């Protein structure tokens, strides 16, 4: 490999793994916060969080094993970097599982807000296609010997996989924003504040995950001679898990916002009437928050 460039191969992958490990630490912290703050959540959501974290742990082990193989086991033999490590191929399926689970969760939120199954069913179908594509990508990673061969032979699969994932993210984010805005005129001051916050968070998470997928696709199409696209790929799964945990943990912030808004309304009514104050029970505020979230 006379043209071997360690910066765009080993260096790119190593930076991607380091960033992925940092985000995995953030995910683990958020999981701890979730189980501490919301012990009364349904067993289904608790299982989803545990399952996603377990898949993230397996994904981290796989990409870490790949890095060790590239930098230690195959040290001084750059020609071996062309081979597809089995651990890297295995990481593909864990990344697909995490992304599909998170998209299914947010698609179910669409159903909760809209009471319509059309968009959720479409999103669930796209999530299934993504999971199926990840399984195929893993299998073909075991049967294909080198990364250049994989990039040529299965480019259509990777292009489809990332395009479907990014499109589903945008579909979910756009639909949630649409239905939340439709409910905005129906609410009082407290509900409007909650919806505005949810809209901002939905747009942020949807844009981040879809942009990461599109960036991976662009790097794969334009820079197949290096591993920059692989570096982005090992980070994408962390963005999905962190968006899920951030969404669940944000309920504490939303409830605090409800309380703050209630206090503001009470003060406004006291100022205007001098005698009457509106008091809402805490349970009512929490139920509103849970319904919107």
Coordinates of C-alpha atoms in Angstrom, one line a residue:
X1 CA 0.0 0.0 0.0
X2 CA 2.3 2.7 -1.3
X3 CA -0.5 5.3 -1.0
X4 CA -1.3 4.4 2.6
X5 CA -2.4 7.5 4.6
X6 CA -2.7 6.8 8.3
X7 CA -4.5 10.1 9.0
X8 CA -7.6 9.3 6.8
X9 CA -7.7 5.6 7.7
X10 CA -6.5 4.7 11.2
X11 CA -6.7 8.3 12.4
X12 CA -10.2 8.9 11.1
X13 CA -11.5 5.7 12.6
X14 CA -9.7 6.3 15.9
X15 CA -11.3 9.8 16.2
X16 CA -14.7 8.3 15.4
X17 CA -14.3 5.6 18.1
X18 CA -13.2 8.1 20.7
X19 CA -16.2 10.4 19.9
X20 CA -18.4 7.4 20.1
X21 CA -17.1 6.3 23.5
X22 CA -17.6 9.8 24.8
X23 CA -21.2 9.8 23.7
X24 CA -21.6 6.3 25.2
X25 CA -20.6 7.8 28.5
X26 CA -23.3 10.4 28.0
X27 CA -25.8 7.7 27.2
X28 CA -24.9 5.8 30.3
X29 CA -25.2 8.9 32.5
X30 CA -28.6 9.6 31.0
X31 CA -29.8 6.0 31.6
X32 CA -28.8 6.4 35.3
X33 CA -30.7 9.7 35.5
X34 CA -33.7 8.1 33.8
X35 CA -34.0 5.2 36.3
X36 CA -33.4 7.6 39.2
X37 CA -36.0 10.2 38.2
X38 CA -38.7 8.0 36.7
X39 CA -39.1 4.8 38.7
X40 CA -42.8 4.7 38.0
X41 CA -42.6 4.6 34.2
X42 CA -44.2 1.6 32.4
X43 CA -42.1 -1.6 32.3
X44 CA -42.2 -1.4 28.5
X45 CA -40.3 2.0 28.4
X46 CA -37.9 0.7 31.1
X47 CA -37.2 -2.4 29.0
X48 CA -36.7 -0.2 25.9
X49 CA -34.1 1.9 27.7
X50 CA -32.3 -1.1 29.0
X51 CA -32.3 -2.9 25.7
X52 CA -31.0 0.2 23.8
X53 CA -28.3 0.6 26.3
X54 CA -27.3 -3.1 26.1
X55 CA -27.1 -2.8 22.3
X56 CA -25.0 0.4 22.6
X57 CA -22.7 -1.5 25.0
X58 CA -22.3 -4.3 22.4
X59 CA -21.8 -1.8 19.7
X60 CA -19.0 -0.1 21.7
X61 CA -17.3 -3.4 22.3
X62 CA -17.4 -4.2 18.6
X63 CA -15.9 -0.9 17.4
X64 CA -13.3 -1.0 20.3
X65 CA -12.3 -4.5 19.2
X66 CA -12.0 -3.3 15.6
X67 CA -9.7 -0.4 16.7
X68 CA -7.5 -2.8 18.8
X69 CA -7.2 -5.2 15.8
X70 CA -6.3 -2.3 13.5
X71 CA -3.8 -0.6 15.7
X72 CA -2.3 -3.5 17.7
X73 CA -2.9 -6.9 16.2
X74 CA -2.2 -5.6 12.6
X75 CA 0.4 -3.0 13.6
X76 CA 3.0 -2.4 10.9
X77 CA 0.9 -4.2 8.2
X78 CA -1.3 -1.6 6.6
X79 CA -2.3 -4.0 3.8
X80 CA -4.5 -5.8 6.4
X81 CA -6.6 -2.7 6.9
X82 CA -8.3 -3.6 3.7
X83 CA -9.9 -6.7 5.3
X84 CA -13.3 -6.3 7.0
X85 CA -13.0 -7.2 10.7
X86 CA -15.8 -9.4 11.9
X87 CA -16.3 -7.1 14.9
X88 CA -16.9 -4.1 12.6
X89 CA -19.5 -6.1 10.5
X90 CA -21.2 -7.1 13.8
X91 CA -21.4 -3.5 14.9
X92 CA -23.6 -2.7 11.8
X93 CA -26.5 -4.8 13.2
X94 CA -26.3 -3.2 16.6
X95 CA -26.3 0.2 15.1
X96 CA -29.4 -0.7 13.0
X97 CA -31.2 -2.1 16.0
X98 CA -30.7 1.1 18.1
X99 CA -31.7 3.4 15.3
X100 CA -34.8 1.3 14.5
X101 CA -35.9 1.1 18.1
X102 CA -35.6 4.8 18.6
X103 CA -37.5 5.6 15.4
X104 CA -40.3 3.2 16.4
X105 CA -40.5 4.9 19.8
X106 CA -40.9 8.4 18.2
X107 CA -43.3 7.1 15.6
X108 CA -45.5 5.8 18.5
X109 CA -45.4 9.4 19.9
X110 CA -46.9 10.6 16.6
X111 CA -49.8 8.2 17.2
X112 CA -50.2 9.5 20.7
X113 CA -50.4 13.1 19.4
X114 CA -52.4 12.6 16.2
X115 CA -54.5 9.5 17.0
X116 CA -53.8 8.5 13.4
X117 CA -51.9 5.4 12.3
X118 CA -51.0 6.4 8.7
X119 CA -47.7 8.2 9.3
X120 CA -46.7 5.9 12.3
X121 CA -47.3 2.8 10.1
X122 CA -45.2 4.3 7.3
X123 CA -42.4 5.1 9.8
X124 CA -42.5 1.7 11.3
X125 CA -42.2 0.2 7.8
X126 CA -39.2 2.3 7.1
X127 CA -37.7 1.3 10.5
X128 CA -38.2 -2.3 9.6
X129 CA -36.5 -1.8 6.2
X130 CA -33.6 -0.1 8.0
X131 CA -33.3 -3.0 10.4
X132 CA -33.5 -5.5 7.6
X133 CA -30.8 -3.6 5.7
X134 CA -28.6 -3.6 8.7
X135 CA -28.9 -7.4 9.0
X136 CA -28.0 -7.7 5.4
X137 CA -25.1 -5.4 5.8
X138 CA -23.8 -7.5 8.7
X139 CA -24.2 -10.7 6.7
X140 CA -22.5 -9.4 3.6
X141 CA -19.7 -8.0 5.8
X142 CA -18.9 -11.6 6.9
X143 CA -19.0 -12.9 3.3
X144 CA -17.1 -10.1 1.6
X145 CA -13.3 -10.2 2.2
X146 CA -12.2 -6.5 1.8
X147 CA -13.6 -3.1 2.4
X148 CA -13.1 -1.9 -1.2
X149 CA -15.0 -4.9 -2.5
X150 CA -17.7 -4.2 0.0
X151 CA -17.9 -0.6 -1.0
X152 CA -18.3 -1.5 -4.7
X153 CA -20.6 -4.6 -4.4
X154 CA -22.9 -3.4 -1.7
X155 CA -22.8 0.4 -2.3
X156 CA -26.5 0.3 -3.2
X157 CA -27.4 -1.3 0.1
X158 CA -25.5 1.3 2.2
X159 CA -26.9 4.2 0.1
X160 CA -30.4 2.9 0.6
X161 CA -29.9 2.2 4.3
X162 CA -28.7 5.7 5.1
X163 CA -31.2 7.4 2.8
X164 CA -34.1 5.5 4.4
X165 CA -32.8 6.3 7.9
X166 CA -32.4 10.0 7.2
X167 CA -35.8 10.2 5.4
X168 CA -37.5 8.5 8.3
X169 CA -35.9 10.9 10.8
X170 CA -37.2 13.9 8.8
X171 CA -40.6 12.3 8.5
X172 CA -40.9 11.8 12.2
X173 CA -39.6 15.2 13.1
X174 CA -41.8 17.0 10.6
X175 CA -44.9 15.1 11.6
X176 CA -44.4 15.7 15.3
X177 CA -43.9 19.4 14.7
X178 CA -47.0 19.6 12.5
X179 CA -49.3 18.0 15.1
X180 CA -47.8 19.9 18.0
X181 CA -48.4 23.2 16.2
X182 CA -52.0 22.1 15.4
X183 CA -52.6 21.7 19.1
X184 CA -50.9 25.0 20.0
X185 CA -54.0 27.3 19.5
X186 CA -56.1 24.9 21.6
X187 CA -54.0 25.3 24.7
X188 CA -53.6 27.9 27.5
X189 CA -50.4 29.7 28.3
X190 CA -48.9 26.7 30.0
X191 CA -49.7 24.3 27.2
X192 CA -48.3 26.7 24.6
X193 CA -45.1 27.1 26.4
X194 CA -44.8 23.3 26.6
X195 CA -45.5 22.8 22.9
X196 CA -43.0 25.5 21.9
X197 CA -40.3 23.7 24.0
X198 CA -41.3 20.3 22.5
X199 CA -41.2 21.7 18.9
X200 CA -37.7 23.1 19.5
X201 CA -36.4 19.8 20.9
X202 CA -38.1 17.7 18.2
X203 CA -36.5 19.8 15.4
X204 CA -33.1 19.6 17.1
X205 CA -33.0 15.9 17.5
X206 CA -34.5 15.2 14.1
X207 CA -32.1 17.5 12.3
X208 CA -29.0 16.0 14.2
X209 CA -29.7 12.4 13.4
X210 CA -30.8 13.0 9.8
X211 CA -27.8 15.2 9.2
X212 CA -25.4 12.6 10.7
X213 CA -26.9 10.0 8.3
X214 CA -26.7 12.2 5.3
X215 CA -23.1 13.2 6.2
X216 CA -22.1 9.5 6.4
X217 CA -23.7 9.0 3.0
X218 CA -21.9 11.9 1.4
X219 CA -18.6 10.8 2.8
X220 CA -19.2 7.3 1.6
X221 CA -20.1 8.4 -1.9
X222 CA -17.3 11.0 -2.3
X223 CA -14.4 9.5 -0.3
X224 CA -14.4 5.8 -0.7
X225 CA -10.6 5.7 -0.6
X226 CA -10.5 6.4 3.2
X227 CA -12.3 5.5 6.4
X228 CA -13.9 8.9 7.1
X229 CA -17.4 7.5 6.4
X230 CA -16.8 4.6 8.8
X231 CA -15.8 7.2 11.5
X232 CA -19.2 8.9 11.1
X233 CA -21.0 5.6 11.0
X234 CA -19.7 4.5 14.4
X235 CA -21.0 7.7 16.0
X236 CA -24.5 7.7 14.5
X237 CA -25.9 5.1 16.9
X238 CA -25.0 7.2 19.9
X239 CA -27.0 10.1 18.5
X240 CA -30.1 8.0 18.4
X241 CA -29.8 6.6 21.9
X242 CA -29.0 10.1 23.3
X243 CA -32.0 11.6 21.6
X244 CA -34.2 8.9 23.1
X245 CA -32.8 9.4 26.6
X246 CA -32.9 13.2 26.3
X247 CA -36.5 13.0 25.3
X248 CA -37.5 10.9 28.3
X249 CA -35.4 12.8 30.8
X250 CA -36.7 16.2 29.5
X251 CA -40.0 15.5 31.2
X252 CA -38.5 16.8 34.4
X253 CA -37.6 20.0 32.7
X254 CA -41.1 20.3 31.2
X255 CA -42.8 19.7 34.6
X256 CA -40.6 22.4 36.1
X257 CA -41.7 24.7 33.2
X258 CA -45.3 23.9 34.0
X259 CA -44.8 24.8 37.6
X260 CA -43.0 28.0 36.7
X261 CA -45.8 29.0 34.3
X262 CA -48.5 28.2 36.9
X263 CA -46.7 30.5 39.4
X264 CA -46.5 33.2 36.8
X265 CA -50.2 32.9 36.0
X266 CA -51.1 33.0 39.7
X267 CA -49.0 36.2 40.1
X268 CA -50.6 37.8 37.1
X269 CA -54.1 37.1 38.4
X270 CA -53.3 38.4 41.8
X271 CA -51.9 41.6 40.3
X272 CA -55.0 42.1 38.2
X273 CA -57.7 41.2 40.7
X274 CA -55.9 41.7 44.0
X275 CA -58.1 39.0 45.5
X276 CA -58.3 35.9 43.3
X277 CA -55.5 33.4 42.5
X278 CA -55.6 30.5 40.1
X279 CA -54.2 27.3 41.6
X280 CA -53.8 24.1 39.6
X281 CA -53.0 20.8 41.3
X282 CA -49.6 19.4 40.6
X283 CA -51.1 16.1 39.4
X284 CA -53.0 18.1 36.7
X285 CA -49.8 19.8 35.5
X286 CA -48.0 16.5 35.3
X287 CA -50.8 14.8 33.4
X288 CA -50.7 17.6 30.8
X289 CA -47.0 17.2 30.5
X290 CA -47.3 13.4 30.0
X291 CA -50.0 13.8 27.5
X292 CA -48.0 16.1 25.3
X293 CA -44.8 14.2 25.7

